[in-house]
Amino acid sequence: MIAIGTYIKIQRMKQKMTLGELSEGIVSLSYLSKIENQKTEPNEDIIKKLCNRLCVTTDQHQDEAIGQLCQSWYELLDESSSEQEMEAGYSEIQELMDKNYSNHLVMFEIHKIKYFSLMNRKDLAASQITHLKETMDTFSLEEQYFWYLFNGRYSFFVQNYYHSMYQYKKAENITESYRLSEKIEADLKYYMSMTHSKLRNSLEAIEYAQEALKMYMKQYNFLRCARAHNILGICYCHIKLYKKAAENFTLGLKLAETVHDKTVIQTIHQNLGYLYASKGDSTKAIAYYKIVLNSSDVPSGNKMEVTALLVREYYHANYYDEAEEYINYGLKQFYDLTDKQPYIVYKYILRSYYYLLDEKFHHFEQLLIDNLLPLLKKQKDYGNYILYSELLAKHYESNSNYKDAVQYYREASQTYKHIAHL
């Protein structure tokens, strides 16, 4: 049961109404503040007057139906769902919430963090987090769990992996004293495995992914099993256990194909490309990258990333004509984007190979030193930071500039040691 003070506070803040505007002619400003902070319990007459000003009915005859709609929408909030479906569910529930007093309001508001993150509206997700911080001390244990979980998801989406892990640990602590469904706990373990993977904590990522996989297998949730196998494949790649990586990618691919999930299929094909590139098998790496590019409905970000990976593989395999072809393809894709900011790193990568092929070595050096390497460091993309530091070092070495070569080999080595101790 939602506390009336919490309910009034959330509705008032959503409507951008001040304490004074809501309290005027009904109660004193200080009394409304006490109501919102649950320091006093108002009588029914005051509740009715406050709700009337907020244009909300106190009649709860629709609350059960609202709860069922919310539950269906929560289950829909997933990367595999269409944005149209998620948005339609959100609009229907929001309209009901705006007019009816509901015990489901807090949980709905918390789930909005995940919804806005999935819809790539990070600004709205951040605003929702700020908005809810003022009422988080009134959350139930279940509400606290989802508060920390979706804060962690938001931090993951904005690439703040340390803060993401901190929030997930808070959620994990709640599960030690408060029992949630196995599906919900499995999702937390899967999210933690993803974050550990980003932080290059490969052993921890494998442990959490295996725990999540066991739970998903019990639920016959083939899509989530496929995702867990994908994470395991990535982690085994990181620690150079390529046979195990290939086994997990293959299993994940079969499961994703069983449920016809294009997103996971594309992701695993891309990671198989990465696997074979890591093993030095450019032919197979290129084949898998091209499968992704030739797939339908590839998101812009994936298309840019895979094109950059493909160019790198063509260049290092001495297929310079093909590298040039895909540099031009990738740059055209970039300039056709409406929002270019998230994909600038791929533009820098493509242009770096363009300068190498065109023997504009000064431009190549300046691009890496002034743009690409600082951006990779800022994004904490340590894997690529090492790769492009080494590329710059090898370039200097081939031109007998040993002083600068040593500097960037040292950069790569120090970064490798850093991620080994994360």
XYZ file of C-alpha atoms in Angstrom:
422
model
C 0.000 0.000 0.000
C 1.485 3.309 -1.081
C 1.709 6.008 1.599
C -0.599 8.907 0.761
C 2.188 11.412 1.424
C 4.513 9.691 -1.062
C 1.725 9.520 -3.619
C 0.891 13.223 -3.306
C 4.559 14.235 -3.484
C 5.214 12.213 -6.652
C 2.077 13.525 -8.368
C 2.852 17.110 -7.377
C 6.420 16.903 -8.674
C 5.282 15.249 -11.924
C 2.927 18.182 -12.498
C 5.715 20.660 -11.631
C 3.505 22.144 -8.917
C 5.090 23.869 -5.909
C 4.145 23.100 -2.313
C 2.512 26.513 -2.136
C 0.427 25.983 -5.269
C -0.906 22.650 -4.030
C -1.492 23.696 -0.411
C -3.132 27.101 -1.057
C -6.620 27.248 0.489
C -6.428 23.635 1.709
C -3.661 23.349 4.335
C -0.627 25.334 5.369
C 2.563 24.883 3.383
C 4.346 23.378 6.410
C 1.474 20.938 7.010
C 1.629 19.736 3.375
C 5.362 19.246 3.781
C 4.695 17.056 6.833
C 2.123 15.048 4.859
C 4.558 14.459 1.996
C 7.321 13.416 4.374
C 4.947 11.116 6.266
C 5.268 13.018 9.522
C 1.499 13.335 9.809
C -1.546 11.492 8.468
C -4.178 13.785 6.868
C -7.905 13.176 7.214
C -10.021 12.009 4.264
C -11.355 15.518 3.545
C -7.826 16.938 3.098
C -6.771 13.952 0.979
C -9.784 14.461 -1.289
C -9.126 18.197 -1.696
C -5.429 17.673 -2.482
C -6.218 14.913 -4.991
C -8.905 17.083 -6.614
C -6.344 19.840 -7.141
C -4.018 17.265 -8.654
C -6.946 16.157 -10.880
C -6.766 12.629 -9.463
C -9.726 10.612 -8.252
C -9.477 8.874 -4.870
C -11.691 6.051 -6.159
C -9.516 2.919 -6.514
C -11.937 0.721 -8.461
C -9.448 0.520 -11.384
C -6.414 -0.306 -9.276
C -6.442 -4.059 -9.949
C -6.653 -3.467 -13.707
C -3.843 -0.890 -13.478
C -1.702 -3.442 -11.607
C -2.218 -6.068 -14.314
C -1.345 -3.572 -17.058
C 1.793 -2.561 -15.159
C 2.925 -6.175 -14.748
C 2.463 -6.881 -18.456
C 4.402 -3.722 -19.306
C 7.252 -4.559 -16.916
C 7.671 -7.923 -18.669
C 7.694 -6.142 -22.033
C 10.609 -3.876 -21.054
C 13.440 -5.675 -22.838
C 15.941 -5.041 -25.627
C 14.091 -7.579 -27.800
C 10.741 -5.748 -27.607
C 9.738 -3.177 -30.195
C 9.836 0.468 -29.166
C 6.273 0.875 -30.462
C 4.955 -1.832 -28.112
C 6.789 -0.398 -25.112
C 5.631 3.132 -25.888
C 1.988 2.062 -26.362
C 1.987 0.275 -22.987
C 3.615 3.251 -21.303
C 1.081 5.739 -22.715
C -1.905 3.616 -21.651
C -0.679 3.228 -18.068
C 0.450 6.850 -17.767
C -3.011 8.077 -18.757
C -4.606 5.932 -16.032
C -2.007 6.933 -13.448
C -2.636 10.622 -14.168
C -6.315 10.250 -13.256
C -6.467 7.514 -10.612
C -5.032 7.021 -7.138
C -3.020 3.809 -7.457
C -0.880 1.694 -5.161
C 1.260 0.863 -8.212
C 2.473 4.422 -8.813
C 5.919 4.134 -7.168
C 6.841 0.890 -8.945
C 5.640 2.363 -12.252
C 7.745 5.494 -11.716
C 10.808 3.358 -10.915
C 10.311 1.229 -14.048
C 10.304 4.408 -16.105
C 14.076 4.590 -15.534
C 14.490 1.310 -17.413
C 11.943 2.340 -20.049
C 13.651 5.651 -20.836
C 17.054 3.921 -20.947
C 15.782 1.301 -23.410
C 14.216 4.038 -25.548
C 17.639 5.751 -25.635
C 16.227 8.769 -23.781
C 19.076 9.011 -21.321
C 18.112 12.610 -20.497
C 14.660 11.496 -19.322
C 16.144 8.517 -17.427
C 18.532 10.862 -15.592
C 15.686 13.278 -14.840
C 13.542 10.423 -13.507
C 16.344 9.312 -11.173
C 16.721 12.863 -9.835
C 12.947 13.158 -9.461
C 12.635 9.927 -7.442
C 15.626 10.534 -5.146
C 13.441 12.795 -3.003
C 11.100 9.917 -2.168
C 13.468 6.915 -2.115
C 13.546 6.803 1.706
C 9.870 5.752 1.594
C 10.439 2.815 -0.802
C 9.587 -0.731 0.245
C 12.353 -3.372 -0.017
C 11.001 -4.538 -3.375
C 10.895 -0.959 -4.653
C 14.442 -0.378 -3.371
C 15.608 -3.457 -5.271
C 14.267 -2.182 -8.586
C 15.483 1.344 -7.807
C 19.061 0.083 -7.491
C 18.682 -2.336 -10.421
C 17.488 0.314 -12.874
C 19.974 2.887 -11.603
C 22.588 0.276 -12.447
C 21.097 -0.220 -15.918
C 21.127 3.528 -16.565
C 24.761 3.802 -15.450
C 25.619 0.881 -17.757
C 23.935 2.588 -20.723
C 25.990 5.762 -20.125
C 29.157 3.611 -19.765
C 29.700 4.397 -16.083
C 30.456 0.772 -15.290
C 31.897 1.321 -11.812
C 28.739 3.104 -10.647
C 26.634 0.468 -12.384
C 28.350 -2.277 -10.380
C 27.944 -0.274 -7.160
C 24.159 -0.073 -7.742
C 23.922 -3.767 -8.630
C 25.744 -4.698 -5.423
C 23.135 -2.688 -3.489
C 20.380 -4.645 -5.233
C 22.216 -7.924 -4.576
C 22.417 -7.100 -0.864
C 18.607 -6.812 -0.744
C 18.203 -10.326 -2.186
C 20.043 -11.720 0.848
C 17.144 -10.772 3.141
C 14.232 -10.329 0.720
C 13.210 -13.165 -1.592
C 12.392 -12.184 -5.157
C 11.403 -14.435 -8.056
C 14.183 -16.499 -9.619
C 13.608 -14.735 -12.945
C 14.260 -11.322 -11.345
C 17.382 -12.570 -9.537
C 18.650 -14.220 -12.738
C 18.368 -10.894 -14.562
C 20.462 -9.199 -11.852
C 23.170 -11.854 -12.157
C 23.134 -11.450 -15.946
C 23.439 -7.647 -15.685
C 26.304 -8.037 -13.203
C 28.064 -10.421 -15.579
C 27.763 -7.864 -18.388
C 29.222 -5.135 -16.197
C 32.073 -7.310 -14.931
C 32.815 -8.122 -18.571
C 33.025 -4.415 -19.446
C 35.374 -3.915 -16.486
C 37.447 -6.877 -17.733
C 36.746 -8.799 -14.520
C 36.490 -11.936 -16.634
C 36.407 -14.573 -13.881
C 33.686 -12.720 -11.944
C 31.733 -12.197 -15.176
C 31.925 -15.920 -15.954
C 30.732 -16.835 -12.460
C 27.686 -14.543 -12.617
C 26.854 -15.525 -16.212
C 26.953 -19.220 -15.312
C 24.633 -18.638 -12.335
C 22.218 -16.665 -14.531
C 22.377 -19.369 -17.220
C 21.397 -22.112 -14.735
C 18.359 -20.097 -13.654
C 17.331 -19.266 -17.228
C 17.638 -22.936 -18.215
C 15.195 -23.900 -15.441
C 12.765 -21.324 -16.838
C 13.276 -22.512 -20.454
C 14.045 -18.898 -21.323
C 16.002 -19.548 -24.503
C 16.547 -15.881 -25.353
C 18.156 -15.074 -22.027
C 20.149 -18.327 -22.189
C 21.488 -17.144 -25.566
C 22.520 -13.811 -24.048
C 24.271 -15.545 -21.135
C 26.198 -17.804 -23.545
C 27.214 -14.673 -25.482
C 28.660 -13.065 -22.336
C 30.507 -16.294 -21.517
C 31.930 -16.330 -25.040
C 33.170 -12.742 -24.682
C 34.813 -13.472 -21.323
C 36.532 -16.638 -22.556
C 37.851 -14.558 -25.472
C 39.289 -12.042 -23.007
C 41.255 -14.773 -21.225
C 42.188 -16.449 -24.553
C 40.245 -19.666 -23.962
C 39.134 -19.603 -27.578
C 37.688 -23.131 -27.731
C 35.349 -22.413 -24.822
C 34.481 -19.043 -26.361
C 33.551 -20.688 -29.668
C 31.444 -23.333 -27.872
C 29.443 -20.679 -26.036
C 28.967 -18.471 -29.093
C 27.764 -21.518 -31.073
C 25.290 -22.534 -28.357
C 24.082 -18.950 -28.007
C 23.625 -18.629 -31.764
C 21.540 -21.828 -31.961
C 19.277 -20.623 -29.137
C 18.908 -17.146 -30.658
C 18.011 -18.696 -34.007
C 15.439 -20.907 -32.273
C 13.600 -17.839 -30.957
C 14.351 -15.793 -34.112
C 15.949 -12.908 -32.216
C 17.798 -10.837 -34.828
C 19.561 -8.618 -32.292
C 21.268 -11.474 -30.433
C 22.044 -13.292 -33.709
C 23.798 -10.165 -35.042
C 25.645 -9.644 -31.750
C 26.969 -13.212 -31.685
C 28.045 -13.064 -35.342
C 29.955 -9.882 -34.506
C 31.575 -11.536 -31.495
C 32.522 -14.580 -33.571
C 34.265 -12.128 -35.891
C 36.101 -10.699 -32.883
C 37.022 -14.230 -31.752
C 38.632 -15.147 -35.068
C 40.321 -11.748 -35.329
C 41.853 -12.411 -31.891
C 43.110 -15.779 -33.149
C 44.626 -14.144 -36.244
C 42.189 -15.789 -38.668
C 41.278 -12.750 -40.782
C 39.335 -14.742 -43.385
C 36.799 -16.061 -40.872
C 36.704 -12.757 -38.971
C 35.868 -10.853 -42.159
C 33.203 -13.420 -43.111
C 31.387 -12.986 -39.764
C 31.614 -9.188 -39.844
C 30.122 -9.170 -43.347
C 27.244 -11.389 -42.195
C 26.317 -8.655 -39.728
C 26.590 -5.846 -42.281
C 24.491 -7.797 -44.764
C 21.761 -8.474 -42.195
C 18.539 -6.500 -42.233
C 17.642 -3.983 -39.514
C 21.186 -3.484 -38.200
C 21.177 -0.504 -35.781
C 23.341 2.468 -36.789
C 25.731 2.021 -33.867
C 26.331 -1.663 -34.676
C 26.794 -0.885 -38.373
C 29.434 1.760 -37.609
C 31.247 -0.476 -35.117
C 31.295 -3.530 -37.402
C 32.486 -1.430 -40.356
C 35.400 -0.160 -38.229
C 36.242 -3.747 -37.205
C 36.049 -4.908 -40.818
C 38.359 -2.132 -42.034
C 40.866 -2.967 -39.314
C 40.856 -6.633 -40.318
C 41.183 -5.893 -44.043
C 44.061 -3.483 -43.363
C 46.029 -5.883 -41.173
C 45.459 -8.701 -43.694
C 46.883 -6.403 -46.432
C 43.586 -6.226 -48.338
C 43.988 -2.514 -48.941
C 41.438 -2.078 -51.750
C 38.727 -3.697 -49.643
C 39.759 -1.603 -46.617
C 39.426 1.574 -48.677
C 36.009 0.474 -49.978
C 34.651 -0.012 -46.463
C 36.256 3.189 -45.160
C 34.228 5.099 -47.753
C 31.118 3.055 -46.904
C 31.525 3.686 -43.172
C 32.161 7.420 -43.501
C 29.078 7.774 -45.711
C 27.046 5.953 -43.043
C 28.447 8.337 -40.414
C 27.639 11.534 -42.334
C 24.106 10.288 -43.013
C 23.416 9.964 -39.256
C 21.209 12.553 -37.599
C 22.900 12.185 -34.194
C 26.615 11.772 -34.894
C 27.996 12.306 -31.377
C 27.750 8.666 -30.132
C 29.604 7.392 -33.206
C 32.529 9.832 -33.479
C 34.949 7.165 -32.226
C 34.227 5.067 -35.329
C 34.766 8.059 -37.587
C 38.201 8.543 -35.992
C 39.047 4.851 -36.465
C 37.995 4.891 -40.122
C 39.915 8.103 -40.826
C 43.033 6.744 -39.120
C 43.152 3.865 -41.620
C 42.357 6.267 -44.452
C 45.439 8.339 -43.523
C 47.594 5.199 -43.299
C 46.474 3.991 -46.726
C 46.969 7.475 -48.219
C 50.379 7.732 -46.517
C 49.361 10.917 -44.732
C 51.345 9.859 -41.710
C 51.399 13.236 -39.960
C 47.585 13.368 -40.101
C 47.448 9.784 -38.796
C 49.687 10.601 -35.837
C 47.787 13.765 -34.917
C 44.403 12.051 -35.195
C 45.405 9.292 -32.792
C 47.234 11.567 -30.347
C 44.709 14.431 -30.282
C 41.419 12.637 -30.873
C 41.147 8.855 -30.919
C 43.312 7.820 -27.954
C 41.969 10.524 -25.581
C 38.380 9.584 -26.501
C 39.010 5.865 -25.954
C 40.572 6.632 -22.569
C 37.631 8.866 -21.622
C 35.173 6.106 -22.588
C 37.254 3.575 -20.622
C 37.470 1.449 -23.778
C 40.727 -0.084 -22.647
C 40.761 -2.888 -25.227
C 40.736 -0.492 -28.163
C 43.023 1.927 -26.323
C 45.662 -0.825 -26.207
C 45.105 -1.771 -29.869
C 45.476 1.768 -31.203
C 48.362 2.644 -28.881
C 50.166 -0.380 -30.318
C 49.218 0.619 -33.871
C 50.753 4.066 -33.298
C 53.829 2.528 -31.652
C 54.379 0.147 -34.610
C 54.000 3.055 -37.011
C 56.697 5.043 -35.165
C 58.919 1.949 -34.999
C 58.621 1.340 -38.757
C 59.762 4.947 -39.294
C 62.729 4.517 -36.896
C 61.182 6.918 -34.386
C 62.083 4.668 -31.466
C 61.564 7.244 -28.723
C 57.857 7.730 -29.564
C 57.457 4.009 -30.304
C 58.654 3.162 -26.774
C 56.268 5.752 -25.299
C 53.180 4.201 -26.895
C 54.266 0.611 -26.297
C 54.592 1.663 -22.664
C 51.074 3.218 -22.792
C 49.666 -0.070 -24.085
C 51.551 -2.096 -21.478
C 50.475 0.118 -18.573
C 46.839 0.027 -19.715
C 46.986 -3.769 -19.966
C 48.335 -3.963 -16.418
C 45.563 -1.589 -15.289
C 42.738 -3.735 -16.668
C 44.419 -6.862 -15.294
C 44.068 -5.406 -11.787
C 40.589 -3.888 -12.105
